[in-house]
Amino acid sequence: MTYDLAEKLVNGDRLALAKAITLVENRAHGHEDILEECFRNRKPAVRIGLTGAPGSGKSTLVNAMIKLLRAEGKTIGVVAVDPTSPFTGGALLGDRVRITTSESDEGVFIRSMASRGAVGGIAEATDDVAVLFEASGKEYVLIETVGVGQAEVDVAASADTTVLVLTPEAGDSVQTLKAGLMEVADVFAINKSDRPGAERMALDIRSMLEMRASEKGWTPPIICMSAIRGEKVDELIDEIAKHREHLASCTSAADRERTYLVVKLKRAVERMLKNDLWRGPDGSALEKIADDIADGTTTPYAAARQILDRYRARSGQGE
Amino acid sequence: MTKKPPDKDYDAAKKKWEDELASPKCRQMHDRFETISFREIKPLYTPEDLGHEVPEDYMDELGFPGQHPYTRGVHPTMYRGRTWTMRQFSGFGTAKDTNKRYKYILEQGGTGLSVAFDMPTIMGYDSDHKRSEGEVGKCGVAVSSLADMETLFDGIPLDKVSTSMTINGPAAILWAFYIAVGEKQGVSSDKLRGTIQNDILKEYIAQKSWIFPPRPSMRLITDIIAYAADNVPQWNTISISGYHIREAGSTAVQELAFTLADGFAYVEAGIEAGLDVDKFAPRLAFFFDAHSDFFEEIAKFRAARRIWAKRMKNKYGAKDPHSWTLRFHTQTAGCSLTAQQPENNITRTAFQALSAVLGGTQSLHTNSMDETLALPTEKAVKIALRTQQIILDETAAASTIDPLAGSYFVEKLTDEMEEAAEEYFRRIDELGGVIPAIEKGFPQREIADAAYRFQRALESGKRVMVGINKYFEPGEKVTIDLLKIDPRVDEECRENLRSLRESRDNKKVKQTLAALKKAAEGTDNLMPKILDAVRAYATLGEIVDTLKSVFGEYIETPIF
Amino acid sequence: MSRPIRILVAKAGLDGHDRGAKVVAAGLRDAGMEVIYTGLHQTPEQIAEAAVQEDVEVVGISSLAGAHMTLFTRVLELLKEAGAGHIMVVGGGIISEDDIVGLEKRGVAKLFGPGTELPVIVDWIVKAVDAQRAEAAKE
């Protein structure tokens, strides 16, 4: 059944793609088979991460980019990630509202995802969704996240090119932007730049960039634009293309692919290991170990070593 | 109790009011007003009537009817001179169907019409547009062209009626249809009387029937205001509406504050466009909700008049007293009605209507009991109208002016409403004004929070709706008759448009639309160009599409 | 822990009365569901396409302008055409008793009339999705 799904997906079946995303998102039974099949059939897409504060206009920008890319005949997959409420486990995913593709356009596929906090691995999940999009023939994959937590930064950072979307309202706070967020940006987009403060903000960013040595020979461009009016969106897309050319000039495509695959491999191994580990008897014994740590019988470090030793022994026996 | 002689201002104001009352233009409807037990009722009661001293701030906060700050009412005689207009909103099906209903209303002695348009018209789509499917003529009348407007007012002389049109996004176009019908009837535009709602700001805040983004929408509005000042001087160019804000779930204070803030934004836009404030402010009218909390609503209406008068005079430097007066229409709260035990809605509506009258409304629409289920039937509409007539003719609530003035509770509530509204104005100013606040979702978020809080309170039983969370009757079957819209309406409207598009001069349509597009790209007043296109029988949808090609469309970020 | 219910909340038709849709969307989120909100003025085609892409278990449609017979019926048809007839369609708004009966006959799983309280809606959806998942697990 999972093979069928992968085959249909590769042949462009939208329903199959939607179902495969669900399986991957839930890490449900059979999802690894699908990923494997899709991985074999994928053609690497242009992966663009978009991140920024709530209200910065990311979805509007995605919408504007879709319009331009579609005009060139490109096919696009979008995954928009919004946070899950840590209290209720629910989420309100509203990014579709701003993305107004024509209703019969089969060249665009949009999927909303909740970060499902504690489950973790959202960066890996979106990355896997990108694989599914690639297998279904999408030439561009846009990954949109709210740049508020480390997980979201990771999501954006795993794309080829990361666009940080800012608004002039945040003008005074460029200094206080979340550490790590400035660093992931390959391109800065100052949206709603018709509002006062855009020029100043561009200057602020420019001087901050000058303070740090430009790594890898790439100085992130700063584009003052307006997503809602579609102004300078083409320029943004050009800069993204330039960034890709830059990547291509300093490393070979094969090397980049290799780096990307290693990250993927590591993530997959870590997740599988984790699942395996906690699915075993040590998962259920956790309460008991916690009690032991709490009453001082053991320490977290000793307990961790003990669990790992037992796991190795268990795996050894399995061989 | 000590009695201090009233101060000079008070005496002068009182004398002025008494003189106005005695003047021939303030004729009262009866020589003597009395209670049901034949005791005389005076036009106005003040602290003097109880032998109390007049409070120091009386003149600043209350004053006399027809005088600044108008807390006690906008006319010297209020309902003793002229009753409020009983204006029932109606429209359904084709222009022909509604024309029949209007003629019936006029035959019954009505002098005011209030047009309800269907959703496609409100959103600027022609009846034959794909998006109109299933909605033509459902919630109001379908009007796609001057031809439809001619049918709608066929046999109704426009110099004899005043017409209110609930239309916002495409207000300029529907208004142009109306002006053009006047031309065909030989009625010049300076004789036309009526109102277009034309309040786009509340669309972004609450009602969500927008077409263009806020800034070009504001331009259309200032174009209308300027055109009216020169050509249609008796027309109310905006009905600044709190009704929809309240229905979207706001509190009374939010309704008051956001509505007045919108009003001030229009005033500022007019001034910025180079117009003299006293030339257009007298043509601004208001539209409020009358909800179920009786005294809070009365306080809201009184506070609204006071805030408007003070700001227009002090902040915007208006000199014409007509610019200071806040005149308003009221509709009872649709959102307070229940589908369960619908007859109870008659009672709810009656209390709400009474609060509007005690709050000094200029016109009133009472909802029909079946409106949570469908458009009202004729019988339900009649009961709603009778409710107003009972208030006027049986309760004597309208026989004295501002009867709740001096109530400790109502006066305190009025003060609190004013203070809370001022606080909202401050917050909106901090955000850079109404439009930036809307763009940041501020009023939308305040309203969504209030709506959700109310829903939660309802579920916890803290708020009660009879028939919903108390005194409900499980398994109840609704037994009232409902109005059904004939399915042929869709077809008929499409057919009308088809023949119109064939018979008109299509070359002229193209020319006038091209001229409109060019004007939209520049800064000239758009009304004359819209009128040219309308006279050539360009349709609503064609004109809207032309403007969309320049202005773009608005998409909101939903706020929960 | 079972995975969250995914539900699409859509405001169909041209009217802008989204108070109900938004209050319900917020309530479903607070009940632990993943709610995809489409925004206003959605056509049946947009609703069906979004439901397919998002692979939701339920579509909730709010309609207050009297076009519900046309809109709901069309969404059901389109879902079927797309091979997604398994997605449950529920709705709410100003809909008369007669029309509720008519729409439920055409395949709308449930209609919530005016004044329905949030917990009633949440309970109904949770039970219906549980049943649907149990059914799917058997296959």
PDB file of N, CA and C in Angstrom, chain A residues 60-97:
ATOM      1  N   THR A  60       2.327  36.583   2.660  1.00  0.00           N
ATOM      2  CA  THR A  60       2.086  37.479   1.532  1.00  0.00           C
ATOM      3  C   THR A  60       3.251  37.409   0.561  1.00  0.00           C
ATOM      4  N   LEU A  61       4.444  37.322   1.114  1.00  0.00           N
ATOM      5  CA  LEU A  61       5.628  37.213   0.263  1.00  0.00           C
ATOM      6  C   LEU A  61       5.614  35.886  -0.497  1.00  0.00           C
ATOM      7  N   VAL A  62       5.272  34.814   0.208  1.00  0.00           N
ATOM      8  CA  VAL A  62       5.167  33.513  -0.461  1.00  0.00           C
ATOM      9  C   VAL A  62       4.189  33.626  -1.618  1.00  0.00           C
ATOM     10  N   ASN A  63       3.054  34.280  -1.352  1.00  0.00           N
ATOM     11  CA  ASN A  63       2.040  34.458  -2.380  1.00  0.00           C
ATOM     12  C   ASN A  63       2.608  35.195  -3.601  1.00  0.00           C
ATOM     13  N   ALA A  64       3.341  36.269  -3.327  1.00  0.00           N
ATOM     14  CA  ALA A  64       3.901  37.066  -4.424  1.00  0.00           C
ATOM     15  C   ALA A  64       4.943  36.260  -5.201  1.00  0.00           C
ATOM     16  N   MET A  65       5.734  35.472  -4.461  1.00  0.00           N
ATOM     17  CA  MET A  65       6.749  34.652  -5.142  1.00  0.00           C
ATOM     18  C   MET A  65       6.090  33.589  -6.011  1.00  0.00           C
ATOM     19  N   ILE A  66       5.022  32.994  -5.488  1.00  0.00           N
ATOM     20  CA  ILE A  66       4.313  31.974  -6.268  1.00  0.00           C
ATOM     21  C   ILE A  66       3.846  32.571  -7.592  1.00  0.00           C
ATOM     22  N   LYS A  67       3.267  33.792  -7.512  1.00  0.00           N
ATOM     23  CA  LYS A  67       2.747  34.431  -8.735  1.00  0.00           C
ATOM     24  C   LYS A  67       3.850  34.561  -9.782  1.00  0.00           C
ATOM     25  N   LEU A  68       5.014  35.049  -9.338  1.00  0.00           N
ATOM     26  CA  LEU A  68       6.111  35.250 -10.287  1.00  0.00           C
ATOM     27  C   LEU A  68       6.644  33.927 -10.818  1.00  0.00           C
ATOM     28  N   LEU A  69       6.836  32.964  -9.915  1.00  0.00           N
ATOM     29  CA  LEU A  69       7.399  31.678 -10.342  1.00  0.00           C
ATOM     30  C   LEU A  69       6.435  30.935 -11.254  1.00  0.00           C
ATOM     31  N   ARG A  70       5.140  31.058 -10.958  1.00  0.00           N
ATOM     32  CA  ARG A  70       4.163  30.383 -11.811  1.00  0.00           C
ATOM     33  C   ARG A  70       4.151  31.000 -13.208  1.00  0.00           C
ATOM     34  N   ALA A  71       4.364  32.321 -13.234  1.00  0.00           N
ATOM     35  CA  ALA A  71       4.383  32.992 -14.539  1.00  0.00           C
ATOM     36  C   ALA A  71       5.523  32.446 -15.398  1.00  0.00           C
ATOM     37  N   GLU A  72       6.565  31.951 -14.725  1.00  0.00           N
ATOM     38  CA  GLU A  72       7.666  31.339 -15.472  1.00  0.00           C
ATOM     39  C   GLU A  72       7.440  29.850 -15.684  1.00  0.00           C
ATOM     40  N   GLY A  73       6.304  29.376 -15.220  1.00  0.00           N
ATOM     41  CA  GLY A  73       5.976  27.966 -15.420  1.00  0.00           C
ATOM     42  C   GLY A  73       6.583  27.018 -14.403  1.00  0.00           C
ATOM     43  N   LYS A  74       7.168  27.558 -13.340  1.00  0.00           N
ATOM     44  CA  LYS A  74       7.772  26.686 -12.328  1.00  0.00           C
ATOM     45  C   LYS A  74       6.686  26.060 -11.448  1.00  0.00           C
ATOM     46  N   THR A  75       6.967  24.842 -10.970  1.00  0.00           N
ATOM     47  CA  THR A  75       6.026  24.220 -10.036  1.00  0.00           C
ATOM     48  C   THR A  75       6.574  24.373  -8.623  1.00  0.00           C
ATOM     49  N   ILE A  76       5.634  24.487  -7.667  1.00  0.00           N
ATOM     50  CA  ILE A  76       6.029  24.904  -6.326  1.00  0.00           C
ATOM     51  C   ILE A  76       5.322  24.089  -5.250  1.00  0.00           C
ATOM     52  N   GLY A  77       6.089  23.709  -4.247  1.00  0.00           N
ATOM     53  CA  GLY A  77       5.508  23.134  -3.044  1.00  0.00           C
ATOM     54  C   GLY A  77       5.775  24.079  -1.880  1.00  0.00           C
ATOM     55  N   VAL A  78       4.750  24.307  -1.067  1.00  0.00           N
ATOM     56  CA  VAL A  78       4.922  25.210   0.072  1.00  0.00           C
ATOM     57  C   VAL A  78       4.597  24.447   1.349  1.00  0.00           C
ATOM     58  N   VAL A  79       5.465  24.561   2.336  1.00  0.00           N
ATOM     59  CA  VAL A  79       5.076  24.052   3.649  1.00  0.00           C
ATOM     60  C   VAL A  79       5.192  25.199   4.643  1.00  0.00           C
ATOM     61  N   ALA A  80       4.069  25.498   5.286  1.00  0.00           N
ATOM     62  CA  ALA A  80       3.995  26.636   6.205  1.00  0.00           C
ATOM     63  C   ALA A  80       3.841  26.101   7.622  1.00  0.00           C
ATOM     64  N   VAL A  81       4.796  26.430   8.466  1.00  0.00           N
ATOM     65  CA  VAL A  81       4.797  25.875   9.819  1.00  0.00           C
ATOM     66  C   VAL A  81       4.355  26.946  10.824  1.00  0.00           C
ATOM     67  N   ASP A  82       3.409  26.590  11.669  1.00  0.00           N
ATOM     68  CA  ASP A  82       2.975  27.475  12.744  1.00  0.00           C
ATOM     69  C   ASP A  82       3.106  26.731  14.057  1.00  0.00           C
ATOM     70  N   PRO A  83       3.276  27.489  15.144  1.00  0.00           N
ATOM     71  CA  PRO A  83       3.506  26.815  16.419  1.00  0.00           C
ATOM     72  C   PRO A  83       2.265  26.115  16.980  1.00  0.00           C
ATOM     73  N   THR A  84       2.516  25.010  17.640  1.00  0.00           N
ATOM     74  CA  THR A  84       1.478  24.302  18.387  1.00  0.00           C
ATOM     75  C   THR A  84       1.411  24.915  19.779  1.00  0.00           C
ATOM     76  N   SER A  85       0.197  25.050  20.300  1.00  0.00           N
ATOM     77  CA  SER A  85       0.071  25.573  21.657  1.00  0.00           C
ATOM     78  C   SER A  85       0.610  24.541  22.640  1.00  0.00           C
ATOM     79  N   PRO A  86       1.547  24.959  23.510  1.00  0.00           N
ATOM     80  CA  PRO A  86       2.102  23.998  24.457  1.00  0.00           C
ATOM     81  C   PRO A  86       1.066  23.577  25.506  1.00  0.00           C
ATOM     82  N   PHE A  87      -0.002  24.340  25.625  1.00  0.00           N
ATOM     83  CA  PHE A  87      -0.988  24.042  26.676  1.00  0.00           C
ATOM     84  C   PHE A  87      -2.057  23.076  26.216  1.00  0.00           C
ATOM     85  N   THR A  88      -2.526  23.256  24.972  1.00  0.00           N
ATOM     86  CA  THR A  88      -3.647  22.434  24.528  1.00  0.00           C
ATOM     87  C   THR A  88      -3.243  21.426  23.462  1.00  0.00           C
ATOM     88  N   GLY A  89      -2.061  21.621  22.869  1.00  0.00           N
ATOM     89  CA  GLY A  89      -1.675  20.729  21.778  1.00  0.00           C
ATOM     90  C   GLY A  89      -2.352  21.083  20.468  1.00  0.00           C
ATOM     91  N   GLY A  90      -3.209  22.111  20.503  1.00  0.00           N
ATOM     92  CA  GLY A  90      -3.903  22.523  19.277  1.00  0.00           C
ATOM     93  C   GLY A  90      -3.111  23.597  18.555  1.00  0.00           C
ATOM     94  N   ALA A  91      -3.548  23.902  17.350  1.00  0.00           N
ATOM     95  CA  ALA A  91      -2.874  24.945  16.583  1.00  0.00           C
ATOM     96  C   ALA A  91      -3.860  25.559  15.608  1.00  0.00           C
ATOM     97  N   LEU A  92      -3.668  26.849  15.350  1.00  0.00           N
ATOM     98  CA  LEU A  92      -4.462  27.521  14.327  1.00  0.00           C
ATOM     99  C   LEU A  92      -3.538  27.863  13.181  1.00  0.00           C
ATOM    100  N   LEU A  93      -3.769  27.261  12.051  1.00  0.00           N
ATOM    101  CA  LEU A  93      -2.867  27.427  10.914  1.00  0.00           C
ATOM    102  C   LEU A  93      -3.570  28.305   9.887  1.00  0.00           C
ATOM    103  N   GLY A  94      -3.114  29.548   9.763  1.00  0.00           N
ATOM    104  CA  GLY A  94      -3.854  30.500   8.937  1.00  0.00           C
ATOM    105  C   GLY A  94      -3.100  31.020   7.730  1.00  0.00           C
ATOM    106  N   ASP A  95      -2.018  30.344   7.362  1.00  0.00           N
ATOM    107  CA  ASP A  95      -1.204  30.890   6.278  1.00  0.00           C
ATOM    108  C   ASP A  95      -1.862  30.823   4.906  1.00  0.00           C
ATOM    109  N   ARG A  96      -2.776  29.875   4.746  1.00  0.00           N
ATOM    110  CA  ARG A  96      -3.429  29.736   3.442  1.00  0.00           C
ATOM    111  C   ARG A  96      -4.198  30.988   3.061  1.00  0.00           C
ATOM    112  N   VAL A  97      -4.681  31.709   4.085  1.00  0.00           N
ATOM    113  CA  VAL A  97      -5.525  32.867   3.819  1.00  0.00           C
ATOM    114  C   VAL A  97      -4.878  33.821   2.837  1.00  0.00           C
TER     115      VAL A  97
END
